Coordinates of C-alpha atoms and ligand atoms in Angstrom, one line a residue:
M1 CA 0.0 0.0 0.0
K2 CA 1.4 3.4 -1.0
A3 CA 2.0 6.0 1.7
Q4 CA -0.7 8.3 0.4
D5 CA -3.2 5.4 0.3
I6 CA -2.4 4.6 3.9
R7 CA -3.1 8.2 5.0
L8 CA -6.4 8.2 3.1
S9 CA -7.5 4.8 4.4
F10 CA -6.9 5.9 8.0
L11 CA -8.8 9.1 7.7
K12 CA -11.7 7.4 5.8
F13 CA -11.9 4.7 8.4
F14 CA -12.3 7.1 11.2
E15 CA -14.5 9.6 9.3
K16 CA -17.0 6.7 8.6
R17 CA -17.1 6.1 12.4
G18 CA -18.1 9.6 13.3
H19 CA -14.8 11.3 13.7
T20 CA -14.2 14.9 12.5
I21 CA -11.0 15.0 10.4
V22 CA -8.7 17.8 11.6
P23 CA -5.7 18.9 9.6
S24 CA -2.3 18.8 11.2
S25 CA -1.3 21.8 13.3
S26 CA 2.0 23.5 12.8
L27 CA 5.3 22.1 14.1
L28 CA 5.6 25.3 16.0
S29 CA 3.2 24.3 18.7
D30 CA 0.7 26.4 20.6
D31 CA 1.6 24.3 23.6
P32 CA 4.1 26.4 25.6
S33 CA 5.5 23.4 27.3
V34 CA 7.3 22.2 24.2
L35 CA 9.4 23.8 21.5
L36 CA 8.0 21.7 18.7
T37 CA 4.9 19.6 18.3
T38 CA 5.7 16.1 19.5
A39 CA 2.3 14.4 19.4
G40 CA -1.0 14.6 17.7
M41 CA -2.9 15.3 20.9
Q42 CA -1.3 18.7 21.5
Q43 CA -3.7 20.7 19.5
F44 CA -6.5 19.0 21.4
K45 CA -5.1 19.4 24.9
P46 CA -7.7 22.0 26.0
Y47 CA -10.6 19.7 25.2
Y48 CA -9.4 17.0 27.7
S49 CA -9.3 19.5 30.6
Q50 CA -12.6 21.1 29.5
K51 CA -10.9 24.4 28.8
A52 CA -12.4 24.2 25.4
D53 CA -15.7 22.7 24.2
P54 CA -15.7 20.5 21.1
M55 CA -19.2 21.8 20.1
T56 CA -18.6 25.5 20.5
S57 CA -15.0 26.5 20.8
P58 CA -13.3 27.7 17.6
H59 CA -10.5 25.3 16.6
P60 CA -7.4 26.9 15.0
S61 CA -6.8 24.1 12.5
L62 CA -10.4 24.3 11.2
S63 CA -10.2 28.0 10.4
G64 CA -11.9 28.8 13.6
K65 CA -14.9 26.3 13.2
P66 CA -15.6 24.1 16.2
L67 CA -14.7 20.4 16.1
G68 CA -18.4 19.5 16.1
S69 CA -17.8 16.1 17.6
Y70 CA -16.4 14.4 20.7
S71 CA -14.2 12.3 18.5
V72 CA -11.6 13.5 15.9
A73 CA -8.8 12.0 13.8
S74 CA -5.7 13.6 12.4
I75 CA -2.3 13.0 10.8
Q76 CA 0.0 15.2 12.6
K77 CA 3.5 16.6 11.6
S78 CA 5.7 15.8 14.6
F79 CA 9.2 16.2 15.7
R80 CA 11.3 14.7 18.4
T81 CA 14.7 15.9 19.3
T82 CA 15.6 13.1 21.6
D83 CA 16.5 11.0 18.6
I84 CA 18.6 13.5 16.7
D85 CA 21.8 11.6 17.6
E86 CA 20.5 8.3 16.5
V87 CA 19.5 9.3 13.0
G88 CA 21.5 7.3 10.5
D89 CA 20.5 3.9 11.8
A90 CA 17.6 2.0 10.3
T91 CA 14.9 3.3 12.6
H92 CA 15.4 6.8 14.0
L93 CA 14.0 9.9 12.6
T94 CA 13.6 13.5 13.8
F95 CA 10.5 14.6 11.8
F96 CA 7.7 12.0 11.5
E97 CA 4.0 11.8 10.9
M98 CA 1.6 10.6 13.5
L99 CA -1.8 9.1 12.8
G100 CA -4.2 9.5 15.6
N101 CA -7.8 9.3 16.8
F102 CA -8.9 11.1 19.9
S103 CA -11.9 11.3 22.1
F104 CA -12.8 13.8 24.8
G105 CA -15.7 12.5 26.9
G106 CA -16.9 10.4 24.0
Y107 CA -15.7 6.8 23.8
F108 CA -13.2 5.2 26.2
K109 CA -11.2 1.9 26.4
E110 CA -13.6 -0.5 24.8
Q111 CA -14.2 1.4 21.6
A112 CA -10.7 2.6 21.3
I113 CA -9.4 -0.9 21.4
T114 CA -12.1 -2.1 19.0
L115 CA -11.4 0.7 16.5
A116 CA -7.6 0.1 16.5
H117 CA -8.0 -3.7 16.1
E118 CA -10.6 -3.3 13.4
Y119 CA -8.4 -0.8 11.5
F120 CA -5.5 -3.2 11.5
Q121 CA -7.8 -6.0 10.3
E122 CA -9.1 -3.9 7.5
I123 CA -5.7 -3.0 6.1
G124 CA -4.2 -6.4 6.8
V125 CA -1.7 -5.7 9.5
E126 CA -0.9 -8.6 11.7
L127 CA -0.5 -8.0 15.4
D128 CA 2.4 -9.6 17.3
F129 CA 1.2 -8.8 20.7
V130 CA -0.2 -6.0 22.8
T131 CA 0.9 -4.5 26.1
V132 CA -1.0 -3.0 29.0
F133 CA 0.0 -1.0 32.0
A134 CA 1.3 -3.2 34.8
G135 CA 0.3 -0.7 37.6
D136 CA 2.4 1.0 40.3
D137 CA 2.0 3.1 43.4
E138 CA 0.3 6.0 41.5
A139 CA -2.0 4.2 39.2
P140 CA -3.6 0.7 39.2
K141 CA -2.9 -2.2 36.7
D142 CA -5.1 -1.9 33.6
T143 CA -7.0 -5.1 33.9
E144 CA -9.9 -3.7 31.9
S145 CA -7.8 -3.3 28.7
E146 CA -6.3 -6.8 29.2
A147 CA -9.8 -8.3 29.4
L148 CA -10.9 -6.3 26.3
W149 CA -8.0 -7.6 24.2
K150 CA -8.6 -11.1 25.3
Q151 CA -12.3 -10.9 24.4
R152 CA -11.2 -9.8 20.9
G153 CA -9.1 -13.0 20.6
V154 CA -5.7 -11.4 21.3
Q155 CA -4.1 -13.7 23.8
D156 CA -0.6 -12.3 24.0
V157 CA -1.1 -9.4 26.4
R158 CA 2.1 -8.3 28.2
H159 CA 2.4 -6.1 31.2
Y160 CA 4.7 -3.1 30.9
D161 CA 5.6 -0.6 33.5
R162 CA 5.4 3.2 33.7
D163 CA 8.4 3.8 31.5
D164 CA 6.7 2.2 28.5
N165 CA 3.0 2.2 29.3
F166 CA 2.1 5.4 31.0
W167 CA 2.0 8.4 28.7
G168 CA 2.4 12.1 29.2
P169 CA 1.9 14.8 29.8
T170 CA 3.8 16.8 27.2
G171 CA 5.9 19.2 29.2
E172 CA 5.1 19.7 32.8
E173 CA 1.3 20.0 32.7
G174 CA -1.6 18.3 30.9
P175 CA -3.6 15.1 30.4
C176 CA -1.9 11.8 30.9
G177 CA -2.7 8.2 31.7
P178 CA -2.0 4.5 31.2
C179 CA -1.6 3.1 27.7
T180 CA -2.0 -0.1 25.7
E181 CA 0.3 -0.6 22.8
L182 CA 0.1 -2.6 19.6
Y183 CA 3.2 -4.3 18.4
V184 CA 3.9 -5.4 14.8
N185 CA 7.1 -7.3 13.8
G186 CA 8.5 -6.7 17.3
V187 CA 8.1 -2.9 17.0
E188 CA 5.5 -0.7 18.8
V189 CA 3.4 0.8 16.2
W190 CA 0.3 2.2 17.9
N191 CA -0.1 3.7 21.3
L192 CA -3.6 4.1 22.8
V193 CA -3.5 6.4 25.8
F194 CA -6.4 6.5 28.2
N195 CA -6.3 10.0 29.6
E196 CA -7.6 9.7 33.1
Y197 CA -5.4 12.2 34.9
Y198 CA -4.4 15.8 34.7
K199 CA -0.8 16.4 35.9
K200 CA -0.2 19.8 37.4
D201 CA 2.5 21.0 39.8
G202 CA 3.7 17.4 40.1
K203 CA 0.3 16.0 41.1
Y204 CA -2.1 13.7 39.3
E205 CA -5.7 14.8 39.5
P206 CA -8.5 12.7 38.0
L207 CA -9.9 14.2 34.9
K208 CA -13.6 14.9 35.1
V209 CA -14.1 13.8 31.5
R210 CA -12.0 10.8 30.5
G211 CA -10.4 10.8 27.1
V212 CA -8.6 8.7 24.5
D213 CA -5.4 9.8 22.7
T214 CA -3.9 7.5 20.2
G215 CA -0.8 7.9 18.2
M216 CA 0.5 5.6 15.5
G217 CA 3.9 6.0 13.9
F218 CA 3.1 6.5 10.3
E219 CA 6.6 5.5 9.1
R220 CA 6.4 2.3 11.1
L221 CA 3.1 1.4 9.7
A222 CA 4.4 2.0 6.2
I223 CA 7.3 -0.3 6.9
A224 CA 4.9 -3.1 7.9
L225 CA 2.5 -2.5 5.0
Q226 CA 5.2 -2.3 2.4
G227 CA 7.2 -5.2 3.7
A228 CA 10.2 -2.9 3.9
S229 CA 13.2 -3.6 6.1
S230 CA 13.6 0.0 7.1
V231 CA 11.8 3.3 6.7
F232 CA 14.4 4.4 4.2
E233 CA 13.1 1.6 1.9
T234 CA 9.5 2.8 2.0
D235 CA 8.1 5.1 -0.6
L236 CA 8.3 7.9 2.0
F237 CA 12.1 8.0 1.5
Q238 CA 13.0 6.1 -1.6
P239 CA 12.8 9.0 -4.0
L240 CA 15.0 11.1 -1.7
M241 CA 17.5 8.2 -1.1
R242 CA 17.8 7.7 -4.9
K243 CA 18.4 11.4 -5.5
I244 CA 21.0 11.7 -2.8
G245 CA 22.8 9.0 -4.8
D246 CA 26.2 7.4 -4.6
G247 CA 29.3 8.5 -2.9
F248 CA 27.7 8.7 0.6
T249 CA 27.6 5.8 3.1
E250 CA 24.2 4.4 3.8
E251 CA 24.2 6.1 7.1
Q252 CA 25.1 9.5 5.6
K253 CA 22.3 9.1 3.0
R254 CA 19.8 8.5 5.8
I255 CA 21.0 11.5 7.7
L256 CA 20.8 13.7 4.6
A257 CA 17.3 12.3 3.8
D258 CA 16.0 12.8 7.4
H259 CA 17.6 16.2 7.9
S260 CA 16.5 17.7 4.6
R261 CA 13.0 16.4 5.1
A262 CA 12.8 17.7 8.6
S263 CA 14.4 21.1 7.6
A264 CA 11.9 21.5 4.8
F265 CA 9.0 20.9 7.2
L266 CA 10.4 23.2 9.9
L267 CA 11.1 26.0 7.4
S268 CA 7.7 25.6 5.8
D269 CA 6.1 26.1 9.3
G270 CA 8.1 29.3 9.8
V271 CA 11.0 28.1 11.9
R272 CA 14.2 30.0 11.1
P273 CA 17.7 29.1 12.0
A274 CA 18.9 30.7 15.3
N275 CA 21.1 30.1 18.3
K276 CA 18.4 28.9 20.6
E277 CA 15.1 27.0 20.8
A278 CA 13.5 25.6 17.7
G279 CA 15.7 27.7 15.5
Y280 CA 18.7 26.0 17.0
I281 CA 17.4 22.6 16.3
L282 CA 16.9 23.6 12.6
R283 CA 20.3 25.1 12.4
R284 CA 21.9 21.9 13.6
L285 CA 20.0 19.9 11.0
I286 CA 20.9 22.2 8.1
R287 CA 24.5 22.5 9.1
R288 CA 25.0 18.8 9.6
A289 CA 23.5 18.0 6.2
L290 CA 25.7 20.7 4.6
V291 CA 28.8 19.4 6.2
L292 CA 28.2 15.9 5.0
Y293 CA 27.8 17.2 1.5
Y294 CA 30.9 19.4 1.9
L295 CA 33.2 16.7 3.3
K296 CA 32.2 14.3 0.6
H297 CA 33.1 16.7 -2.2
K298 CA 36.3 17.8 -0.4
Q299 CA 37.4 14.2 -0.2
E300 CA 36.7 13.8 -3.9
G301 CA 39.1 16.7 -4.5
A302 CA 36.5 19.4 -5.5
N303 CA 37.5 23.0 -4.6
E304 CA 35.6 25.2 -2.3
S305 CA 33.9 27.3 -4.9
A306 CA 32.8 24.3 -7.0
I307 CA 31.3 22.9 -3.8
R308 CA 29.5 26.1 -3.0
T309 CA 28.0 26.5 -6.4
S310 CA 26.7 22.9 -6.5
I311 CA 24.9 23.2 -3.2
P312 CA 21.7 24.9 -4.4
E313 CA 21.2 22.3 -7.1
F314 CA 21.7 19.3 -4.8
F315 CA 19.5 20.5 -2.0
G316 CA 17.1 22.1 -4.4
A317 CA 16.4 18.8 -6.0
L318 CA 15.7 17.2 -2.6
F319 CA 13.3 20.0 -1.7
A320 CA 11.5 19.5 -5.0
I321 CA 11.1 15.8 -4.2
I322 CA 9.7 16.7 -0.8
E323 CA 7.2 19.1 -2.3
K324 CA 6.1 16.5 -4.8
E325 CA 5.8 13.6 -2.3
Y326 CA 4.2 15.6 0.6
G327 CA 2.9 18.8 -0.8
F328 CA -0.5 17.5 -1.8
F329 CA -1.1 16.4 1.8
Y330 CA 0.5 19.2 3.8
T331 CA 0.0 22.8 2.9
G332 CA 2.7 25.4 2.6
L333 CA 5.5 23.1 1.3
S334 CA 7.0 25.2 -1.4
A335 CA 10.3 24.0 -2.6
S336 CA 11.4 27.4 -3.8
R337 CA 10.7 29.2 -0.6
I338 CA 12.3 26.4 1.5
Q339 CA 15.3 26.6 -0.8
E340 CA 15.6 30.3 -0.4
E341 CA 15.7 30.2 3.4
F342 CA 17.9 27.1 3.4
M343 CA 20.4 28.9 1.2
K344 CA 20.6 31.9 3.6
E345 CA 21.7 29.6 6.3
A346 CA 24.0 27.7 4.0
E347 CA 25.8 30.9 2.9
A348 CA 26.2 32.1 6.5
F349 CA 27.7 28.7 7.5
L350 CA 30.0 28.3 4.5
K351 CA 31.6 31.6 5.2
T352 CA 33.2 30.2 8.4
L353 CA 33.2 26.5 7.7
S354 CA 36.6 26.2 6.1
A355 CA 38.3 28.3 8.7
G356 CA 36.5 26.3 11.3
V357 CA 37.7 23.0 9.8
R358 CA 41.3 24.3 9.7
Q359 CA 41.1 25.4 13.3
L360 CA 39.6 22.1 14.4
R361 CA 42.2 20.1 12.6
K362 CA 44.9 22.1 14.3
M363 CA 43.6 21.2 17.8
D364 CA 45.3 18.2 19.4
T365 CA 43.1 17.9 22.4
M366 CA 39.7 19.3 23.0
T367 CA 37.6 20.2 26.0
A368 CA 33.8 20.9 25.9
K369 CA 34.7 24.5 26.2
D370 CA 36.9 24.4 23.1
A371 CA 34.2 22.6 21.3
F372 CA 31.7 25.2 22.1
S373 CA 34.1 27.9 21.1
L374 CA 34.2 26.3 17.7
Y375 CA 30.4 26.9 17.5
E376 CA 30.7 30.4 18.8
R377 CA 33.6 31.4 16.5
F378 CA 32.9 29.4 13.4
G379 CA 29.3 28.2 13.8
L380 CA 30.2 24.5 14.1
P381 CA 27.5 22.8 16.1
Y382 CA 28.4 19.7 18.1
E383 CA 27.3 17.2 15.4
V384 CA 29.3 19.0 12.8
I385 CA 32.5 18.9 14.9
R386 CA 31.8 15.2 15.4
E387 CA 31.3 14.7 11.7
I388 CA 34.7 16.4 10.9
A389 CA 36.8 15.0 13.7
P390 CA 35.0 12.2 15.6
E391 CA 38.1 11.2 17.5
K392 CA 38.4 14.6 19.0
V393 CA 35.0 14.7 20.6
Q394 CA 35.0 11.1 21.7
S395 CA 35.1 12.1 25.4
I396 CA 32.8 15.1 25.1
S397 CA 29.1 14.4 25.2
Y398 CA 26.4 16.6 23.7
E399 CA 25.4 17.4 27.3
D400 CA 28.9 18.7 28.1
F401 CA 28.6 20.9 25.0
Q402 CA 25.2 22.1 26.1
K403 CA 26.5 23.0 29.5
E404 CA 29.1 25.3 28.0
Q405 CA 26.4 26.8 25.8
E406 CA 24.2 27.4 28.9
K407 CA 27.1 29.1 30.7
H408 CA 27.6 31.3 27.7
R409 CA 23.9 32.2 27.6
E410 CA 23.9 33.1 31.3
A411 CA 27.0 35.2 30.8
S412 CA 25.4 37.1 27.9
K413 CA 22.3 37.6 30.0
R414 CA 24.4 39.0 32.8
G415 CA 26.1 41.2 30.3
A416 CA 22.8 42.5 28.9
E417 CA 21.5 43.2 32.4
A418 CA 24.7 45.0 33.3
K419 CA 24.5 47.0 30.2
F420 CA 20.8 47.8 30.0
G421 CA 19.7 47.6 33.6
G422 CA 22.3 50.0 34.7
H423 CA 21.5 49.0 38.3
G424 CA 24.3 48.8 40.8
L425 CA 27.1 49.3 38.3
V426 CA 30.3 49.8 40.2
L427 CA 32.0 51.1 37.1
N428 CA 30.4 53.0 34.3
T429 CA 32.7 55.1 32.1
G430 CA 30.2 55.0 29.2
E431 CA 32.6 52.6 27.4
L432 CA 33.2 50.2 30.3
K433 CA 30.5 48.8 32.5
A434 CA 30.9 46.5 35.4
R435 CA 28.7 45.4 38.3
T436 CA 31.2 43.8 40.6
Q437 CA 34.9 44.1 41.4
E438 CA 35.4 40.8 39.5
E439 CA 33.7 42.4 36.5
V440 CA 35.9 45.5 36.9
A441 CA 38.9 43.2 36.5
Q442 CA 37.4 41.6 33.4
V443 CA 36.4 44.9 31.7
T444 CA 39.9 46.3 32.5
Q445 CA 41.5 43.3 30.7
L446 CA 39.2 43.8 27.7
H447 CA 39.9 47.5 27.7
T448 CA 43.6 46.9 27.2
A449 CA 42.8 44.3 24.6
T450 CA 40.8 46.9 22.8
H451 CA 43.8 49.2 22.5
L452 CA 45.9 46.3 21.1
L453 CA 43.1 45.5 18.7
Q454 CA 43.0 49.1 17.4
A455 CA 46.7 49.2 16.9
V456 CA 46.7 45.9 15.1
L457 CA 43.8 46.8 12.9
R458 CA 45.7 49.8 11.8
S459 CA 48.8 47.9 11.0
V460 CA 47.0 45.1 9.1
L461 CA 44.3 47.2 7.3
G462 CA 46.1 50.6 7.1
S463 CA 45.9 53.8 9.1
T464 CA 42.5 54.8 7.6
V465 CA 41.1 52.6 10.4
K466 CA 39.8 54.9 13.1
Q467 CA 37.8 54.2 16.2
A468 CA 34.1 54.8 15.7
G469 CA 32.8 53.4 19.0
S470 CA 33.7 51.0 21.8
D471 CA 31.6 49.2 24.3
I472 CA 33.0 46.8 26.9
T473 CA 31.1 44.5 29.2
A474 CA 32.5 41.7 31.4
E475 CA 32.1 39.2 28.6
R476 CA 33.4 40.9 25.5
L477 CA 34.7 43.9 23.8
R478 CA 32.9 45.5 20.9
F479 CA 34.9 47.8 18.7
D480 CA 33.5 49.9 15.8
F481 CA 35.9 51.3 13.3
S482 CA 35.9 53.0 10.0
F483 CA 36.6 50.5 7.2
D484 CA 34.6 49.9 4.1
R485 CA 34.4 46.2 3.7
R486 CA 34.3 42.9 5.5
L487 CA 37.6 41.6 6.7
T488 CA 38.6 38.4 4.9
D489 CA 39.2 35.2 7.0
E490 CA 42.9 35.7 6.5
E491 CA 42.8 39.2 7.8
V492 CA 40.8 38.2 10.8
Q493 CA 43.3 35.5 11.5
Q494 CA 46.2 37.9 11.0
V495 CA 44.7 40.4 13.5
E496 CA 44.1 37.6 16.0
A497 CA 47.6 36.3 15.6
L498 CA 49.2 39.7 16.0
V499 CA 47.2 40.7 19.1
N500 CA 48.2 37.3 20.6
E501 CA 51.8 37.9 19.8
Y502 CA 51.7 41.2 21.7
I503 CA 50.0 39.4 24.6
E504 CA 52.7 36.8 24.7
S505 CA 55.5 39.3 24.6
D506 CA 54.2 40.7 27.8
M507 CA 54.6 44.4 27.1
S508 CA 54.2 46.9 29.9
V509 CA 51.3 49.4 29.9
R510 CA 52.3 52.9 31.0
C511 CA 50.3 56.0 31.8
E512 CA 51.4 59.6 31.5
E513 CA 49.5 62.8 32.1
M514 CA 50.1 65.7 29.8
P515 CA 48.3 68.6 28.2
Y516 CA 45.8 67.7 25.5
E517 CA 47.7 69.5 22.7
E518 CA 50.9 67.8 23.5
A519 CA 49.3 64.4 23.6
V520 CA 47.7 64.9 20.2
K521 CA 51.1 66.1 18.8
S522 CA 52.8 63.1 20.1
G523 CA 50.8 61.0 17.7
A524 CA 48.7 59.3 20.3
L525 CA 45.3 58.1 19.0
Y526 CA 42.3 59.8 20.2
F527 CA 38.6 59.3 19.7
E528 CA 37.2 62.1 17.5
K529 CA 33.7 62.0 19.0
E530 CA 35.0 62.5 22.5
T531 CA 35.7 65.9 24.2
Y532 CA 38.8 65.7 26.4
P533 CA 39.8 67.8 29.4
Q534 CA 42.8 70.1 29.2
A535 CA 45.0 67.6 31.0
V536 CA 44.7 64.1 29.6
K537 CA 46.2 60.7 30.3
V538 CA 48.0 58.9 27.5
Y539 CA 48.3 55.1 27.8
S540 CA 51.1 53.4 25.9
I541 CA 51.5 49.7 25.4
G542 CA 55.2 48.9 24.6
E543 CA 55.9 50.6 21.4
V544 CA 52.8 49.5 19.6
S545 CA 50.0 51.6 21.0
Q546 CA 49.5 55.1 22.3
E547 CA 46.0 56.4 23.1
L548 CA 44.4 59.2 25.0
C549 CA 42.3 57.4 27.5
G550 CA 40.8 57.6 30.9
G551 CA 41.7 54.0 31.8
P552 CA 41.5 51.7 33.7
H553 CA 44.1 49.3 32.2
I554 CA 46.0 46.3 33.2
Q555 CA 49.8 46.7 33.8
H556 CA 51.2 44.0 31.5
T557 CA 49.8 42.5 28.4
G558 CA 50.8 39.1 29.6
E559 CA 47.9 39.3 32.1
L560 CA 45.7 38.6 29.1
K561 CA 45.2 35.1 27.7
G562 CA 44.3 34.2 24.2
F563 CA 42.5 36.9 22.2
R564 CA 39.7 35.8 19.9
I565 CA 37.5 37.6 17.4
V566 CA 34.0 36.2 17.9
K567 CA 32.1 38.1 15.2
Q568 CA 32.4 40.8 12.7
E569 CA 29.5 42.7 11.3
S570 CA 28.7 45.9 9.5
V571 CA 27.2 48.8 11.6
S572 CA 26.6 51.2 8.7
A573 CA 28.2 52.1 5.4
G574 CA 31.9 52.4 6.0
V575 CA 31.7 51.3 9.7
R576 CA 32.6 47.7 10.8
R577 CA 32.1 46.2 14.2
I578 CA 34.2 43.5 15.8
R579 CA 33.3 41.5 18.9
A580 CA 36.1 39.8 20.7
V581 CA 36.9 38.0 23.9
V582 CA 40.0 37.1 25.8
D583 CA 40.3 33.7 27.4
G584 CA 39.9 33.6 31.1
V585 CA 37.2 36.3 31.1
A586 CA 33.7 35.0 32.1
Q587 CA 32.7 33.0 29.1
Ligands
LIG601 N1 0.3 11.0 22.8 C1 0.7 9.6 22.6 C2 2.0 9.5 21.9 O1 2.5 10.4 21.4 C3 -0.4 8.9 21.8 O2 -0.8 9.8 20.8 O3 2.5 8.4 21.8

């Protein structure tokens, strides 16, 4: 049976039995407890707790019409991040489709079991066995479901505990309850949840109106009905797998197929690549797919620009297949729009990828912090680092990487508070802001690094470079300067290398007071936008830098550790901005 025929047979079966057919909701869920939709019941959550009424409340997926029935069925676009790491084997996916029928105050166990069993009989799926909830301290054994299965002639009924046979809620709060599961070829295919409880603040309260929430893995059903040995052999993936073609390992083909399909669906639902939340999941998928493509062509000896120019064609062809295979069932899947957004991310990634790969290959050992800094500096997510140099991240788990990311987020949050809150700042020169003595030490280091940076920019890019602005928080320096184009990767590396050389040579930092005129005549740099007093301080660093400045500064450049440019951007025409950090400062 073809995938599309399975979808239609499911919906028709339930429509004939009084269910309203409801289109899939977006992957960007309304349910605030999750980032992305993970189950079909999410768009129906309010009906279980009677916060919405099936007969009167407008339903978003029905253009605001009420459900008009206590039973509904849907095929839901779903996404689970827990399996991202496993993709590449025969079974795991990120994006998947979930077939489901639901009842809120309508039918309960008996009819739910009957419907599921009859649907399997109708489409010719043979059951291996079923499972029921074994019971524990919080909820009793489900003897009723066991008896119902046996009455239907299913004798192999196994008792599974809470880990397997108690479902929900999604997130911290919502309907949940024991389940009974249908197994085919040793795999759980359909999960019938009997929502009897509402979990809130860690407590289970009985639901006034009991409900049914079923979810069947569409891909698993397709495997069974098509006699395939894996989902990648079903017609859901075959056209994609064929197009991806030779030269990749089977595992790489599966990752490319899964990630391009998932990215297409996320993009079509309005998710955009970002550094956090759903956007970060999407970014990881896109970048991993791109790096697989990139590495393969590198290995085959292609040059950078040939790889770049072939990317739109390769991924564009995959998106066209996705639109063709799925577009008649799910709205909004436009290959050209998906491609446009995908390419924006691809271009951003490719700008730093080769520098990132070079840097990664140079590193002999790596800590979680180093790994995260490769993301921060070159946009290499964990999976991409692992793809390029698996041996280097062997001892670093994704959780370690995430912890570094969390630390970094906290630090940026603190930075933002210090900057915008302005509360309790112990130092605020306008340019430098610190809330504690520890932060004063940090901004002082970054301040001296800023002077080194300006001197080095002028020696690498020429003396037209002039300061246009500077802002220093405990986490980073931000330096604006006049220059009319983006720095090349080589220039960025040169600047970093020279600043680091000056740090290593441990130059002393001196301060002299003198009249303004004299200071300017001496050739010391000054900031044109600033008005200076009659008597000014001039800070010098060895022989390389002289600036009019109010301080504070460190005394020796050797107090700084490695200097890194984190980001460069354009502020306005002719003005560039660099963000940089020094190691050892709160990152
Ligand atoms: N909510 C249950 C699941 O996701 C059944 O739909 O498995």
